[in-house]
Short mmCIF file of C-alpha atoms in Angstrom, two decimals:
data_model
loop_
_atom_site.label_atom_id
_atom_site.label_comp_id
_atom_site.label_asym_id
_atom_site.label_seq_id
_atom_site.Cartn_x
_atom_site.Cartn_y
_atom_site.Cartn_z
CA MET A 139 145.83 96.17 58.76
CA ASN A 140 146.35 95.51 55.06
CA PRO A 141 149.15 96.53 52.66
CA VAL A 142 147.40 99.77 51.68
CA ILE A 143 146.88 100.91 55.26
CA GLU A 144 150.43 99.82 56.12
CA THR A 145 151.80 101.96 53.28
CA ILE A 146 149.69 104.95 54.30
CA LEU A 147 150.68 104.72 57.97
CA ALA A 148 154.38 104.23 57.13
CA HIS A 149 154.61 107.61 55.37
CA ARG A 150 157.43 110.01 56.16
CA SER A 151 158.88 112.64 53.87
CA VAL A 152 162.17 111.60 52.26
CA ARG A 153 164.70 114.32 51.43
CA SER A 154 167.79 112.29 50.57
CA PHE A 155 167.91 110.00 47.56
CA GLU A 156 170.24 107.59 45.81
CA ASP A 157 171.63 108.76 42.48
CA ARG A 158 169.22 106.62 40.46
CA GLU A 159 166.51 107.76 38.08
CA LEU A 160 163.02 106.35 37.93
CA SER A 161 162.29 104.20 34.91
CA LYS A 162 159.75 105.23 32.26
CA GLU A 163 157.50 102.40 33.52
CA GLN A 164 157.64 103.67 37.09
CA ILE A 165 156.77 107.20 35.98
CA GLU A 166 153.89 105.94 33.86
CA THR A 167 152.49 103.83 36.70
CA ILE A 168 152.67 106.79 39.08
CA VAL A 169 150.87 109.09 36.61
CA ARG A 170 148.21 106.49 35.83
CA CYS A 171 147.58 106.12 39.56
CA ALA A 172 147.32 109.92 39.84
CA GLN A 173 144.70 109.91 37.08
CA ALA A 174 142.64 107.13 38.69
CA GLY A 175 141.55 109.35 41.57
CA SER A 176 138.18 111.08 41.90
CA THR A 177 137.67 114.32 39.98
CA SER A 178 134.96 116.88 40.68
CA SER A 179 132.08 116.48 38.16
CA TYR A 180 134.56 114.60 35.93
CA VAL A 181 136.27 117.88 34.92
CA GLN A 182 139.88 116.64 35.44
CA ALA A 183 141.12 120.13 36.30
CA TYR A 184 144.82 119.47 36.81
CA SER A 185 148.04 118.78 34.96
CA ILE A 186 151.33 117.18 35.91
CA ILE A 187 154.72 118.25 34.59
CA GLY A 188 157.73 115.97 34.98
CA VAL A 189 161.06 117.75 35.07
CA THR A 190 164.10 115.94 33.68
CA ASP A 191 166.12 118.85 32.30
CA ASP A 192 169.10 119.54 34.61
CA GLU A 193 169.03 123.30 34.18
CA LYS A 194 165.31 123.49 34.94
CA LYS A 195 165.68 121.20 37.95
CA LYS A 196 168.41 123.46 39.30
CA GLN A 197 166.21 126.53 38.81
CA LEU A 198 163.31 124.88 40.65
CA ALA A 199 165.61 123.71 43.47
CA GLU A 200 166.77 127.31 43.93
CA ILE A 201 163.20 128.64 43.94
CA ALA A 202 162.31 126.09 46.62
CA GLY A 203 164.91 127.67 48.91
CA ASN A 204 168.04 125.91 47.64
CA GLN A 205 166.71 122.50 48.58
CA MET A 206 169.15 120.55 46.42
CA TYR A 207 167.21 117.29 46.79
CA VAL A 208 164.66 118.91 44.47
CA ALA A 209 167.26 118.45 41.72
CA ASP A 210 168.96 115.34 43.13
CA CYS A 211 166.13 112.84 43.16
CA GLY A 212 164.80 110.02 41.00
CA HIS A 213 162.11 112.18 39.40
CA LEU A 214 160.53 115.57 39.99
CA PHE A 215 156.82 116.12 39.38
CA VAL A 216 155.02 119.47 39.46
CA PHE A 217 151.28 119.36 40.12
CA CYS A 218 149.13 122.18 38.76
CA ALA A 219 145.53 123.31 39.14
CA ASP A 220 144.58 123.60 35.47
CA LEU A 221 141.59 125.43 33.97
CA HIS A 222 143.37 126.22 30.69
CA ARG A 223 141.95 122.96 29.32
CA HIS A 224 138.42 124.17 30.09
CA GLU A 225 139.02 127.53 28.46
CA VAL A 226 140.10 125.69 25.28
CA ILE A 227 136.97 123.52 25.56
CA GLY A 228 134.86 126.68 25.75
CA GLN A 229 136.35 127.74 22.39
CA MET A 230 135.82 124.27 20.88
CA GLU A 231 132.21 124.15 22.04
CA GLN A 232 131.47 127.86 21.60
CA ALA A 233 130.37 128.05 25.19
CA ASP A 234 130.81 130.97 27.57
CA VAL A 235 132.91 129.24 30.21
CA LEU A 236 135.00 132.19 31.40
CA PRO A 237 132.93 133.30 34.43
CA SER A 238 133.23 129.72 35.74
CA VAL A 239 136.92 129.39 34.85
CA GLU A 240 137.63 132.58 36.81
CA SER A 241 135.54 131.65 39.85
CA THR A 242 136.81 130.79 43.31
CA GLU A 243 134.68 127.61 43.14
CA LYS A 244 136.53 126.30 40.08
CA PHE A 245 139.90 127.34 41.52
CA MET A 246 139.07 125.18 44.54
CA VAL A 247 138.06 122.36 42.17
CA GLY A 248 141.45 122.64 40.46
CA VAL A 249 143.36 122.56 43.76
CA ILE A 250 141.30 119.61 45.02
CA ASP A 251 141.60 117.62 41.76
CA ALA A 252 145.36 118.20 41.58
CA THR A 253 145.86 117.19 45.21
CA ILE A 254 143.80 113.99 44.95
CA ALA A 255 145.97 113.07 41.95
CA ALA A 256 149.14 113.96 43.84
CA GLN A 257 148.33 111.88 46.90
CA ASN A 258 147.55 108.87 44.70
CA ALA A 259 150.93 109.42 43.02
CA ALA A 260 152.64 109.64 46.42
CA LEU A 261 151.16 106.37 47.65
CA ALA A 262 151.82 104.57 44.36
CA ALA A 263 155.47 105.62 44.62
CA GLU A 264 155.73 104.66 48.28
CA SER A 265 154.19 101.27 47.55
CA MET A 266 157.10 100.61 45.14
CA GLY A 267 159.63 101.25 47.90
CA LEU A 268 160.29 104.81 46.76
CA GLY A 269 160.30 107.85 49.01
CA ILE A 270 158.52 111.13 48.33
CA CYS A 271 158.40 114.71 49.55
CA TYR A 272 155.91 117.42 48.63
CA ILE A 273 157.74 120.61 47.63
CA GLY A 274 155.53 123.51 48.73
CA GLY A 275 158.68 125.65 48.42
CA LEU A 276 157.90 126.11 44.72
CA ARG A 277 155.25 128.57 45.92
CA ASN A 278 158.10 130.87 47.02
CA ASN A 279 158.15 132.19 43.47
CA LEU A 280 155.43 130.92 41.17
CA PRO A 281 156.06 133.48 38.43
CA ALA A 282 159.55 131.98 38.09
CA VAL A 283 158.16 128.43 38.10
CA CYS A 284 155.73 129.40 35.35
CA LYS A 285 158.54 130.91 33.32
CA THR A 286 160.76 127.83 33.70
CA LEU A 287 157.97 125.44 32.72
CA HIS A 288 156.15 127.69 30.19
CA ILE A 289 152.95 127.53 32.19
CA PRO A 290 150.14 129.61 30.63
CA GLU A 291 147.21 131.60 32.06
CA ARG A 292 144.49 129.64 33.91
CA VAL A 293 147.10 127.29 35.40
CA VAL A 294 148.63 127.54 38.89
CA PRO A 295 151.48 125.23 39.90
CA LEU A 296 150.68 124.14 43.47
CA PHE A 297 153.65 122.08 44.62
CA GLY A 298 156.35 119.79 43.40
CA MET A 299 156.87 116.20 44.45
CA VAL A 300 160.30 114.60 44.55
CA VAL A 301 160.35 110.83 44.20
CA GLY A 302 163.30 108.48 44.44
CA TYR A 303 165.16 105.65 46.12
CA PRO A 304 165.56 106.72 49.75
CA LYS A 305 169.08 107.14 51.10
CA LYS A 306 168.00 108.23 54.56
CA ILE A 307 164.71 107.41 56.28
CA ASN A 308 163.58 109.92 58.89
CA GLN A 309 161.48 109.23 61.93
CA GLN A 310 157.77 109.88 61.56
CA LYS A 311 156.53 113.18 62.91
CA PRO A 312 153.75 112.96 65.50
CA ARG A 313 150.25 114.02 64.46
CA LEU A 314 147.64 115.97 66.43
CA PRO A 315 145.49 113.83 68.74
CA ILE A 316 142.73 112.19 66.73
CA GLU A 317 140.08 113.89 68.94
CA HIS A 318 141.47 117.23 67.86
CA ILE A 319 141.23 116.54 64.13
CA TYR A 320 138.05 114.49 64.16
CA SER A 321 134.76 115.36 65.86
CA GLU A 322 131.21 114.10 65.39
CA ASN A 323 128.12 116.05 64.30
CA ARG A 324 129.59 119.46 65.01
CA TYR A 325 132.84 121.38 65.10
CA PRO A 326 134.51 121.09 68.55
CA GLN A 327 132.80 123.55 70.89
CA ASN A 328 134.72 123.27 74.14
CA GLU A 329 137.50 125.85 73.80
CA SER A 330 139.35 124.93 77.02
CA LYS A 331 139.40 121.24 76.08
CA TYR A 332 140.59 122.27 72.61
CA ILE A 333 143.49 124.25 74.10
CA ASN A 334 144.33 121.43 76.51
CA GLN A 335 144.65 119.08 73.54
CA LEU A 336 147.08 121.49 71.90
CA GLU A 337 149.11 121.71 75.11
CA ASP A 338 149.22 117.93 75.41
CA PHE A 339 150.38 117.72 71.82
CA ASN A 340 153.07 120.31 72.54
CA LYS A 341 154.67 117.90 75.03
CA ILE A 342 154.67 115.11 72.44
CA VAL A 343 156.30 117.32 69.80
CA GLN A 344 158.84 118.66 72.28
CA ASP A 345 159.83 115.10 73.26
CA TYR A 346 160.12 114.20 69.59
CA TYR A 347 162.49 117.09 68.86
CA ILE A 348 164.57 116.55 71.99
CA LYS A 349 165.10 112.88 71.09
CA ARG A 350 165.70 113.55 67.40
CA THR A 351 168.23 116.34 67.95
CA ASN A 352 169.87 115.14 71.17
CA GLY A 353 168.34 118.04 73.05
CA LYS A 354 169.42 120.75 70.61
CA ARG A 355 165.88 121.56 69.58
CA ASN A 356 162.96 121.64 71.98
CA ASP A 357 160.27 123.84 70.52
CA THR A 358 156.59 123.07 70.88
CA TRP A 359 154.16 122.64 68.02
CA THR A 360 152.20 125.79 68.78
CA SER A 361 155.36 127.94 69.01
CA GLN A 362 156.55 126.51 65.69
CA VAL A 363 153.20 127.17 64.02
CA ALA A 364 153.05 130.68 65.48
CA LYS A 365 156.49 131.42 64.01
CA THR A 366 155.49 130.02 60.61
CA PHE A 367 152.36 132.16 60.57
CA GLU A 368 154.06 135.32 61.89
CA LYS A 369 156.37 135.23 58.89
CA GLN A 370 153.64 136.24 56.40
CA SER A 371 155.24 134.28 53.60
CA ARG A 372 154.01 134.25 50.01
CA MET A 373 151.66 137.18 50.45
CA TYR A 374 151.88 137.78 46.69
CA MET A 375 149.73 134.70 46.12
CA LYS A 376 146.34 136.40 45.86
CA ASP A 377 147.55 138.77 43.13
CA PHE A 378 149.47 136.04 41.33
CA VAL A 379 146.52 133.62 41.18
CA LYS A 380 144.31 136.48 39.97
CA LYS A 381 146.88 137.38 37.33
CA GLN A 382 146.75 133.77 36.15
CA GLY A 383 143.03 134.33 35.67
CA LEU A 384 141.74 132.20 38.55
CA ASN A 385 140.04 132.84 41.92
CA LYS A 386 138.83 136.17 40.55
CA GLN A 387 135.08 136.15 41.05
CA MET B 8 151.46 95.82 40.33
CA ASN B 9 151.14 95.60 44.10
CA PRO B 10 148.09 95.77 46.38
CA VAL B 11 148.35 99.55 46.79
CA ILE B 12 148.48 100.22 43.05
CA GLU B 13 145.69 97.68 42.50
CA THR B 14 143.49 99.51 45.01
CA ILE B 15 144.27 102.90 43.47
CA LEU B 16 143.56 101.72 39.91
CA ALA B 17 140.35 99.93 40.93
CA HIS B 18 138.71 103.15 42.13
CA ARG B 19 135.20 104.05 41.07
CA SER B 20 132.74 106.21 42.97
CA VAL B 21 130.09 104.23 44.84
CA ARG B 22 126.65 105.80 45.31
CA SER B 23 124.62 102.86 46.58
CA PHE B 24 125.31 101.24 49.91
CA GLU B 25 124.09 98.40 52.12
CA ASP B 26 122.24 99.43 55.25
CA ARG B 27 125.23 98.79 57.49
CA GLU B 28 127.17 101.28 59.58
CA LEU B 29 130.93 101.43 59.81
CA SER B 30 132.36 100.26 63.13
CA LYS B 31 134.18 102.63 65.49
CA GLU B 32 137.41 100.77 64.63
CA GLN B 33 136.92 101.30 60.89
CA ILE B 34 136.26 105.00 61.41
CA GLU B 35 139.32 105.35 63.62
CA THR B 36 141.55 103.56 61.09
CA ILE B 37 140.28 105.78 58.28
CA VAL B 38 140.93 108.97 60.29
CA ARG B 39 144.39 107.81 61.40
CA CYS B 40 145.24 107.14 57.75
CA ALA B 41 143.96 110.63 56.86
CA GLN B 42 146.26 112.10 59.49
CA ALA B 43 149.31 110.16 58.28
CA GLY B 44 149.52 112.16 55.04
CA SER B 45 151.92 115.00 54.35
CA THR B 46 151.03 118.43 55.71
CA SER B 47 152.50 121.73 54.50
CA SER B 48 155.21 122.93 56.95
CA TYR B 49 153.62 120.59 59.54
CA VAL B 50 150.72 123.03 60.09
CA GLN B 51 147.92 120.38 59.89
CA ALA B 52 145.41 122.89 58.53
CA TYR B 53 142.32 120.72 58.25
CA SER B 54 139.57 119.10 60.29
CA ILE B 55 137.24 116.19 59.72
CA ILE B 56 133.67 116.01 60.98
CA GLY B 57 131.84 112.69 61.04
CA VAL B 58 128.07 112.95 60.79
CA THR B 59 125.96 110.32 62.55
CA ASP B 60 122.90 112.35 63.52
CA ASP B 61 119.98 111.41 61.24
CA GLU B 62 118.52 114.91 61.05
CA LYS B 63 121.87 116.45 60.14
CA LYS B 64 122.55 113.75 57.55
CA LYS B 65 119.19 114.49 55.96
CA GLN B 66 119.96 118.21 55.87
CA LEU B 67 123.33 117.60 54.21
CA ALA B 68 121.79 115.19 51.68
CA GLU B 69 119.31 117.90 50.70
CA ILE B 70 122.05 120.52 50.38
CA ALA B 71 123.95 118.14 48.09
CA GLY B 72 121.01 118.16 45.68
CA ASN B 73 118.81 115.52 47.32
CA GLN B 74 121.44 112.82 46.89
CA MET B 75 119.92 110.43 49.41
CA TYR B 76 123.00 108.20 49.51
CA VAL B 77 124.61 111.05 51.45
CA ALA B 78 122.33 110.04 54.32
CA ASP B 79 122.05 106.34 53.47
CA CYS B 80 125.66 105.21 53.74
CA GLY B 81 127.94 103.54 56.27
CA HIS B 82 129.50 106.81 57.41
CA LEU B 83 129.59 110.41 56.25
CA PHE B 84 132.74 112.48 56.64
CA VAL B 85 133.06 116.21 55.97
CA PHE B 86 136.56 117.52 55.21
CA CYS B 87 137.34 121.15 56.04
CA ALA B 88 140.20 123.54 55.37
CA ASP B 89 140.83 124.76 58.91
CA LEU B 90 142.78 127.85 59.98
CA HIS B 91 140.74 128.37 63.16
CA ARG B 92 143.29 126.21 64.98
CA HIS B 93 146.05 128.59 63.91
CA GLU B 94 144.12 131.65 65.01
CA VAL B 95 143.74 130.06 68.47
CA ILE B 96 147.49 129.31 68.45
CA GLY B 97 148.14 132.98 67.69
CA GLN B 98 146.26 133.87 70.87
CA MET B 99 148.09 131.20 72.91
CA GLU B 100 151.48 132.35 71.66
CA GLN B 101 150.64 136.07 71.50
CA ALA B 102 151.70 136.10 67.86
CA ASP B 103 150.19 138.20 65.08
CA VAL B 104 149.06 135.37 62.83
CA LEU B 105 146.02 137.02 61.24
CA PRO B 106 147.56 138.34 58.01
CA SER B 107 148.76 134.80 57.29
CA VAL B 108 145.49 133.17 58.34
CA GLU B 109 143.62 135.44 55.93
CA SER B 110 146.03 134.96 53.01
CA THR B 111 145.32 133.12 49.77
CA GLU B 112 148.54 131.13 50.37
CA LYS B 113 147.27 129.70 53.66
CA PHE B 114 143.82 129.06 52.19
CA MET B 115 145.54 126.96 49.53
CA VAL B 116 147.52 125.19 52.27
CA GLY B 117 144.25 124.36 54.03
CA VAL B 118 142.65 123.00 50.85
CA ILE B 119 145.76 120.95 50.00
CA ASP B 120 146.17 119.56 53.55
CA ALA B 121 142.48 118.61 53.76
CA THR B 122 142.56 116.92 50.35
CA ILE B 123 145.72 114.90 51.04
CA ALA B 124 144.00 113.68 54.23
CA ALA B 125 140.80 112.90 52.33
CA GLN B 126 142.49 110.87 49.62
CA ASN B 127 144.32 108.82 52.24
CA ALA B 128 140.96 108.23 53.91
CA ALA B 129 139.41 107.20 50.59
CA LEU B 130 142.12 104.65 49.84
CA ALA B 131 142.13 103.29 53.39
CA ALA B 132 138.37 102.73 53.09
CA GLU B 133 138.64 101.18 49.64
CA SER B 134 141.38 98.85 50.84
CA MET B 135 138.91 97.47 53.43
CA GLY B 136 136.42 96.60 50.69
CA LEU B 137 134.35 99.72 51.27
CA GLY B 138 133.20 102.12 48.57
CA ILE B 139 133.50 105.89 48.67
CA CYS B 140 132.22 108.97 46.88
CA TYR B 141 133.38 112.56 47.28
CA ILE B 142 130.39 114.86 47.80
CA GLY B 143 131.28 118.19 46.20
CA GLY B 144 127.55 118.92 46.26
CA LEU B 145 127.94 120.22 49.82
CA ARG B 146 129.41 123.32 48.18
CA ASN B 147 125.92 124.08 46.82
CA ASN B 148 125.22 125.80 50.11
CA LEU B 149 128.16 126.11 52.48
CA PRO B 150 126.46 128.61 54.81
CA ALA B 151 123.85 125.91 55.50
CA VAL B 152 126.55 123.26 56.00
CA CYS B 153 128.30 125.55 58.48
CA LYS B 154 125.04 126.12 60.36
CA THR B 155 124.26 122.39 60.54
CA LEU B 156 127.76 121.49 61.78
CA HIS B 157 128.42 124.66 63.85
CA ILE B 158 131.50 125.47 61.81
CA PRO B 159 133.18 128.72 62.91
CA GLU B 160 135.09 131.46 61.08
CA ARG B 161 138.42 130.50 59.47
CA VAL B 162 137.03 127.10 58.49
CA VAL B 163 135.65 126.16 55.05
CA PRO B 164 134.00 122.77 54.51
CA LEU B 165 135.30 121.54 51.13
CA PHE B 166 133.44 118.32 50.44
CA GLY B 167 131.82 115.35 52.08
CA MET B 168 132.82 111.74 51.63
CA VAL B 169 130.34 108.91 51.89
CA VAL B 170 131.79 105.53 52.84
CA GLY B 171 130.05 102.20 53.07
CA TYR B 172 129.52 98.63 51.94
CA PRO B 173 128.86 98.85 48.19
CA LYS B 174 125.50 97.61 46.93
CA LYS B 175 126.17 98.48 43.30
CA ILE B 176 129.56 98.77 41.61
CA ASN B 177 129.67 101.09 38.59
CA GLN B 178 131.99 100.82 35.64
CA GLN B 179 135.10 102.95 35.77
CA LYS B 180 134.96 106.22 33.89
CA PRO B 181 137.70 106.71 31.28
CA ARG B 182 140.44 109.23 32.00
CA LEU B 183 142.11 111.74 29.68
CA PRO B 184 145.02 110.29 27.67
CA ILE B 185 148.14 110.25 29.81
CA GLU B 186 149.97 112.48 27.27
CA HIS B 187 147.30 115.13 27.85
CA ILE B 188 147.68 115.20 31.62
CA TYR B 189 151.42 114.61 31.83
CA SER B 190 154.14 116.45 29.91
CA GLU B 191 157.88 116.81 30.44
CA ASN B 192 159.90 119.96 31.09
CA ARG B 193 157.21 122.35 29.92
CA TYR B 194 153.47 122.77 29.62
CA PRO B 195 152.16 121.30 26.32
CA GLN B 196 152.81 123.84 23.59
CA ASN B 197 151.29 122.28 20.48
CA GLU B 198 147.68 123.55 20.50
CA SER B 199 146.46 121.46 17.52
CA LYS B 200 147.88 118.26 19.06
CA TYR B 201 146.25 119.28 22.33
CA ILE B 202 142.85 119.66 20.66
CA ASN B 203 143.29 116.38 18.75
CA GLN B 204 143.85 114.61 22.05
CA LEU B 205 140.59 116.07 23.38
CA GLU B 206 138.75 114.94 20.25
CA ASP B 207 140.17 111.42 20.55
CA PHE B 208 139.07 111.35 24.16
CA ASN B 209 135.61 112.50 23.13
CA LYS B 210 135.18 109.28 21.13
CA ILE B 211 136.22 107.18 24.11
CA VAL B 212 133.76 108.95 26.43
CA GLN B 213 130.97 108.72 23.85
CA ASP B 214 131.51 104.96 23.48
CA TYR B 215 131.49 104.62 27.25
CA TYR B 216 128.13 106.40 27.60
CA ILE B 217 126.54 104.57 24.67
CA LYS B 218 127.50 101.20 26.17
CA ARG B 219 126.56 102.14 29.72
CA THR B 220 123.13 103.58 28.81
CA ASN B 221 122.24 101.32 25.88
CA GLY B 222 122.53 104.23 23.49
CA LYS B 223 120.36 106.63 25.51
CA ARG B 224 123.26 108.95 26.29
CA ASN B 225 125.99 109.82 23.81
CA ASP B 226 127.53 113.13 24.82
CA THR B 227 131.22 113.84 24.46
CA TRP B 228 133.52 114.88 27.26
CA THR B 229 134.08 118.40 25.95
CA SER B 230 130.33 119.03 25.48
CA GLN B 231 129.72 117.79 29.02
CA VAL B 232 132.46 119.99 30.46
CA ALA B 233 131.22 122.98 28.45
CA LYS B 234 127.74 122.51 29.92
CA THR B 235 129.10 122.19 33.45
CA PHE B 236 131.10 125.38 33.04
CA GLU B 237 128.32 127.34 31.30
CA LYS B 238 126.14 126.81 34.36
CA GLN B 239 128.16 129.22 36.55
CA SER B 240 127.38 127.26 39.68
CA ARG B 241 128.40 128.29 43.18
CA MET B 242 129.42 131.79 42.19
CA TYR B 243 128.83 132.86 45.83
CA MET B 244 132.02 131.03 46.81
CA LYS B 245 134.43 133.96 46.69
CA ASP B 246 132.27 136.05 49.04
CA PHE B 247 131.56 133.10 51.30
CA VAL B 248 135.21 132.14 51.75
CA LYS B 249 136.05 135.78 52.43
CA LYS B 250 133.24 135.99 54.97
CA GLN B 251 134.78 132.96 56.70
CA GLY B 252 137.95 135.06 56.96
CA LEU B 253 140.07 133.18 54.41
CA ASN B 254 141.50 133.90 50.92
CA LYS B 255 141.22 137.63 51.72
CA GLN B 256 144.69 139.00 51.11
#
């Protein structure tokens, strides 16, 4: 155990913050940490937008399903997969970059680069005693996010991240058994063992909810996941990403 | 500055390792750190495969463009976006999860979940004095990776990660100016300023290469990126991901 591993293992999402803004220095440190991460072939295919304007924060909080902590936090970051930069470079260098820019491969590169940056930012913030929460809820309405933040073609906002001084610290949520996430030399092949692991995990999650809610909630992990997936949320995504000029070919 | 931020800012990719395997305890700590990261709506849509078999390591090193450090490292991880688990859960719970499983939204969730896990793993390893390198080169031939690791439908391997005791430590590569990656309240709107920033960065990258190679290499960042993008590599990706049953609708 060292301070890095301690910070990583202590993670829980924080959704309630003190009314206290991050300093310019804190924001700069967090962004510099984001930038220090690996980037595929050194292409740096992401951008980060900080949101400080009250009206814009309110709009984004509404998009995220009226999660008011999106507005009421120390700082709100939005992480984007960004190939606009590379389209501009194509013009600067008179190079035909568009088939690449529009490819599924480069869209994946953008999502991976942005997420490596984001997780570095998250841990940098947590190491300063701040709390964070990823805001996937922005994907409820990405056209509106793009309008609010003037995001151009070739850029897809992926998620927000709220950062701030924690007011309430939640319990950690249990994770799948390590044997279920990690296997050696091949993908797990024993389907009945695989299902048994899920059923064992269901008991752990059920216990967690019963304790956390004084018995009010007792759903299992698989029932929760099934409900999430039955909902068919954000089915506009394929068309939207294509309209942004990514993941097309 | 604290030990977490120091570790994050000290990152460089390591591609040369001592002939020394990671211990079971090190591997377990790295995977537990991977699991501790955030996961979209708690769906845990990723898997990690560790590769210890010499023949398989050799195959993966060849796929990655004959990068022999892929085989000659302390441990090789492969990170996958994984929606197979959720298809199985659909069967367990008799829920119609397939439209979601096949959606671009859930493919993005898988890529984001896997990458958050991977970056936690990277930092955990680096905090132990180990070096890491992401191996995007596996995407040169994902059908072959899937064959080697028996990866089923609904799963897409995204990248490998080599971890080990560093033999050679490279210099850090410069990053884009912070003002170019990070903006407030809106995407950068001033195109000439934007291009000036890229040109300033070009000088920094050129200096870096001249110093590192004793003048043998002096390309700019934008010329390098233009070349990478002109190549149109991995254009099979869209069809492959679709064939795996993801990013379809």
